[in-house]
Amino acid sequence: MAVWRMMFARPQFKHRQIKQMVDELSREGNFGGMPIHHIRLTRQTKELIYVDLDFELTSGLTQPLFEQMAKYILVSVAGLAHAPQRIYLMAMANPFSKLNITYYIYPDHSLDLIYWRPLLSVPS
């Protein structure tokens, strides 16, 4: 079981973008091929939009896999999850620092992921 608490900075991210990503993952029922137990938009404040994602780890979560899964969320929010492969791969090739993604892992292995800036265009 994995629990990710995702936070999206406001006003950079819009509620409708986050809701669309949550709805899409909920419909798909899996995250990186791993079954989703639940995903929901839990609350929003003036500064952040919060999403809880609870999914089953069916394989070991290596650092590279974790990073790809976390980047996929940002790509999905930008509406690029089903973009042509060239565009999708260009977006996914960027490091966390360039995409302004930070995270904190707790002793119980749950984590907070903070997305500070949306993917407005495909980074170079």
PDB file of C-alpha atoms in Angstrom:
ATOM      1  CA  MET A   1       0.000   0.000   0.000  1.00  0.00           C
ATOM      2  CA  ALA A   2       1.269   3.477  -0.854  1.00  0.00           C
ATOM      3  CA  VAL A   3      -0.176   6.773   0.309  1.00  0.00           C
ATOM      4  CA  TRP A   4       0.755   9.926  -1.550  1.00  0.00           C
ATOM      5  CA  ARG A   5      -0.514  13.303  -0.391  1.00  0.00           C
ATOM      6  CA  MET A   6      -0.182  15.646  -3.338  1.00  0.00           C
ATOM      7  CA  MET A   7      -0.322  19.398  -3.044  1.00  0.00           C
ATOM      8  CA  PHE A   8      -0.691  21.783  -5.961  1.00  0.00           C
ATOM      9  CA  ALA A   9       0.231  25.442  -5.485  1.00  0.00           C
ATOM     10  CA  ARG A  10      -2.481  28.013  -6.048  1.00  0.00           C
ATOM     11  CA  PRO A  11      -3.144  30.100  -8.075  1.00  0.00           C
ATOM     12  CA  GLN A  12      -0.691  28.383 -10.449  1.00  0.00           C
ATOM     13  CA  PHE A  13      -2.902  25.285 -10.597  1.00  0.00           C
ATOM     14  CA  LYS A  14      -6.630  25.506 -11.153  1.00  0.00           C
ATOM     15  CA  HIS A  15      -9.240  23.385  -9.392  1.00  0.00           C
ATOM     16  CA  ARG A  16     -10.663  22.149 -12.719  1.00  0.00           C
ATOM     17  CA  GLN A  17      -7.218  20.872 -13.836  1.00  0.00           C
ATOM     18  CA  ILE A  18      -6.748  18.899 -10.649  1.00  0.00           C
ATOM     19  CA  LYS A  19     -10.309  17.563 -10.689  1.00  0.00           C
ATOM     20  CA  GLN A  20      -9.850  16.398 -14.282  1.00  0.00           C
ATOM     21  CA  MET A  21      -6.642  14.518 -13.337  1.00  0.00           C
ATOM     22  CA  VAL A  22      -8.356  12.927 -10.305  1.00  0.00           C
ATOM     23  CA  ASP A  23     -11.355  11.878 -12.409  1.00  0.00           C
ATOM     24  CA  GLU A  24      -9.126  10.420 -15.137  1.00  0.00           C
ATOM     25  CA  LEU A  25      -7.033   8.343 -12.720  1.00  0.00           C
ATOM     26  CA  SER A  26     -10.175   7.227 -10.923  1.00  0.00           C
ATOM     27  CA  ARG A  27     -11.699   6.035 -14.228  1.00  0.00           C
ATOM     28  CA  GLU A  28      -8.482   4.235 -15.214  1.00  0.00           C
ATOM     29  CA  GLY A  29      -8.372   2.520 -11.825  1.00  0.00           C
ATOM     30  CA  ASN A  30      -4.607   2.185 -11.817  1.00  0.00           C
ATOM     31  CA  PHE A  31      -1.539   4.336 -11.415  1.00  0.00           C
ATOM     32  CA  GLY A  32       1.497   3.113 -13.309  1.00  0.00           C
ATOM     33  CA  GLY A  33      -0.208  -0.267 -13.575  1.00  0.00           C
ATOM     34  CA  MET A  34      -0.770  -0.413  -9.815  1.00  0.00           C
ATOM     35  CA  PRO A  35      -4.386  -0.643  -8.582  1.00  0.00           C
ATOM     36  CA  ILE A  36      -5.796   2.539  -7.065  1.00  0.00           C
ATOM     37  CA  HIS A  37      -7.738   2.048  -3.831  1.00  0.00           C
ATOM     38  CA  HIS A  38      -8.892   5.656  -3.830  1.00  0.00           C
ATOM     39  CA  ILE A  39      -7.952   9.036  -5.170  1.00  0.00           C
ATOM     40  CA  ARG A  40      -9.775  12.157  -4.127  1.00  0.00           C
ATOM     41  CA  LEU A  41      -9.486  15.878  -4.018  1.00  0.00           C
ATOM     42  CA  THR A  42      -9.596  16.350  -0.246  1.00  0.00           C
ATOM     43  CA  ARG A  43      -9.568  20.108   0.224  1.00  0.00           C
ATOM     44  CA  GLN A  44      -8.223  23.402  -0.936  1.00  0.00           C
ATOM     45  CA  THR A  45      -6.929  26.474   0.780  1.00  0.00           C
ATOM     46  CA  LYS A  46      -5.887  29.828  -0.546  1.00  0.00           C
ATOM     47  CA  GLU A  47      -2.384  28.396  -1.096  1.00  0.00           C
ATOM     48  CA  LEU A  48      -2.844  24.715  -2.001  1.00  0.00           C
ATOM     49  CA  ILE A  49      -5.130  22.116  -3.556  1.00  0.00           C
ATOM     50  CA  TYR A  50      -4.810  18.734  -1.785  1.00  0.00           C
ATOM     51  CA  VAL A  51      -5.239  15.300  -3.348  1.00  0.00           C
ATOM     52  CA  ASP A  52      -4.860  11.965  -1.545  1.00  0.00           C
ATOM     53  CA  LEU A  53      -3.836   8.945  -3.593  1.00  0.00           C
ATOM     54  CA  ASP A  54      -3.893   5.490  -2.041  1.00  0.00           C
ATOM     55  CA  PHE A  55      -2.705   2.670  -4.293  1.00  0.00           C
ATOM     56  CA  GLU A  56      -1.335  -0.856  -4.056  1.00  0.00           C
ATOM     57  CA  LEU A  57       2.361  -1.386  -4.664  1.00  0.00           C
ATOM     58  CA  THR A  58       2.553  -4.455  -6.861  1.00  0.00           C
ATOM     59  CA  SER A  59       6.295  -4.086  -7.418  1.00  0.00           C
ATOM     60  CA  GLY A  60       9.203  -2.402  -5.717  1.00  0.00           C
ATOM     61  CA  LEU A  61       9.187   1.357  -5.998  1.00  0.00           C
ATOM     62  CA  THR A  62      12.664   2.376  -7.098  1.00  0.00           C
ATOM     63  CA  GLN A  63      13.738   6.020  -7.177  1.00  0.00           C
ATOM     64  CA  PRO A  64      13.551   6.193 -11.008  1.00  0.00           C
ATOM     65  CA  LEU A  65      10.060   4.636 -11.029  1.00  0.00           C
ATOM     66  CA  PHE A  66       8.904   6.965  -8.246  1.00  0.00           C
ATOM     67  CA  GLU A  67      10.138   9.981 -10.205  1.00  0.00           C
ATOM     68  CA  GLN A  68       8.413   8.854 -13.404  1.00  0.00           C
ATOM     69  CA  MET A  69       5.131   8.277 -11.549  1.00  0.00           C
ATOM     70  CA  ALA A  70       5.347  11.678  -9.831  1.00  0.00           C
ATOM     71  CA  LYS A  71       6.113  13.406 -13.143  1.00  0.00           C
ATOM     72  CA  TYR A  72       3.183  11.612 -14.762  1.00  0.00           C
ATOM     73  CA  ILE A  73       0.844  13.444 -12.375  1.00  0.00           C
ATOM     74  CA  LEU A  74       2.175  16.792 -13.611  1.00  0.00           C
ATOM     75  CA  VAL A  75       1.926  15.685 -17.241  1.00  0.00           C
ATOM     76  CA  SER A  76      -1.636  14.479 -16.630  1.00  0.00           C
ATOM     77  CA  VAL A  77      -2.652  17.797 -15.049  1.00  0.00           C
ATOM     78  CA  ALA A  78      -1.282  19.549 -18.161  1.00  0.00           C
ATOM     79  CA  GLY A  79      -3.473  17.337 -20.362  1.00  0.00           C
ATOM     80  CA  LEU A  80      -0.440  15.678 -21.979  1.00  0.00           C
ATOM     81  CA  ALA A  81      -0.921  12.123 -20.686  1.00  0.00           C
ATOM     82  CA  HIS A  82      -2.200  11.043 -24.092  1.00  0.00           C
ATOM     83  CA  ALA A  83      -0.180  13.500 -26.183  1.00  0.00           C
ATOM     84  CA  PRO A  84       1.953  12.284 -29.087  1.00  0.00           C
ATOM     85  CA  GLN A  85       4.831  10.200 -27.741  1.00  0.00           C
ATOM     86  CA  ARG A  86       7.493  12.785 -28.667  1.00  0.00           C
ATOM     87  CA  ILE A  87       5.769  15.509 -26.624  1.00  0.00           C
ATOM     88  CA  TYR A  88       5.025  13.166 -23.717  1.00  0.00           C
ATOM     89  CA  LEU A  89       8.635  11.946 -23.551  1.00  0.00           C
ATOM     90  CA  MET A  90      10.025  15.487 -23.758  1.00  0.00           C
ATOM     91  CA  ALA A  91       7.969  16.452 -20.720  1.00  0.00           C
ATOM     92  CA  MET A  92       8.873  13.299 -18.782  1.00  0.00           C
ATOM     93  CA  ALA A  93      12.623  13.686 -19.472  1.00  0.00           C
ATOM     94  CA  ASN A  94      12.959  16.696 -17.175  1.00  0.00           C
ATOM     95  CA  PRO A  95      14.330  16.416 -13.621  1.00  0.00           C
ATOM     96  CA  PHE A  96      12.240  17.311 -10.571  1.00  0.00           C
ATOM     97  CA  SER A  97      14.227  20.508 -10.060  1.00  0.00           C
ATOM     98  CA  LYS A  98      13.335  21.810 -13.517  1.00  0.00           C
ATOM     99  CA  LEU A  99       9.672  20.843 -13.045  1.00  0.00           C
ATOM    100  CA  ASN A 100       9.557  22.406  -9.543  1.00  0.00           C
ATOM    101  CA  ILE A 101       8.463  19.206  -7.788  1.00  0.00           C
ATOM    102  CA  THR A 102       9.489  18.639  -4.186  1.00  0.00           C
ATOM    103  CA  TYR A 103       8.700  15.765  -1.847  1.00  0.00           C
ATOM    104  CA  TYR A 104       9.102  14.493   1.676  1.00  0.00           C
ATOM    105  CA  ILE A 105       9.067  10.799   2.630  1.00  0.00           C
ATOM    106  CA  TYR A 106       7.803   9.936   6.119  1.00  0.00           C
ATOM    107  CA  PRO A 107       9.097   7.038   8.242  1.00  0.00           C
ATOM    108  CA  ASP A 108       5.955   5.024   7.359  1.00  0.00           C
ATOM    109  CA  HIS A 109       6.917   5.451   3.654  1.00  0.00           C
ATOM    110  CA  SER A 110       3.937   7.670   2.875  1.00  0.00           C
ATOM    111  CA  LEU A 111       4.911  10.900   1.204  1.00  0.00           C
ATOM    112  CA  ASP A 112       4.012  14.466   0.470  1.00  0.00           C
ATOM    113  CA  LEU A 113       4.506  15.630  -3.106  1.00  0.00           C
ATOM    114  CA  ILE A 114       4.344  19.332  -3.812  1.00  0.00           C
ATOM    115  CA  TYR A 115       3.857  20.669  -7.311  1.00  0.00           C
ATOM    116  CA  TRP A 116       4.836  24.324  -7.410  1.00  0.00           C
ATOM    117  CA  ARG A 117       4.331  25.149 -11.079  1.00  0.00           C
ATOM    118  CA  PRO A 118       2.213  23.636 -13.840  1.00  0.00           C
ATOM    119  CA  LEU A 119       3.676  22.334 -17.038  1.00  0.00           C
ATOM    120  CA  LEU A 120       2.463  25.190 -19.217  1.00  0.00           C
ATOM    121  CA  SER A 121       4.392  24.107 -22.248  1.00  0.00           C
ATOM    122  CA  VAL A 122       6.712  21.268 -23.050  1.00  0.00           C
ATOM    123  CA  PRO A 123      10.035  22.112 -21.362  1.00  0.00           C
ATOM    124  CA  SER A 124      13.120  22.110 -23.537  1.00  0.00           C
TER     125      SER A 124
END
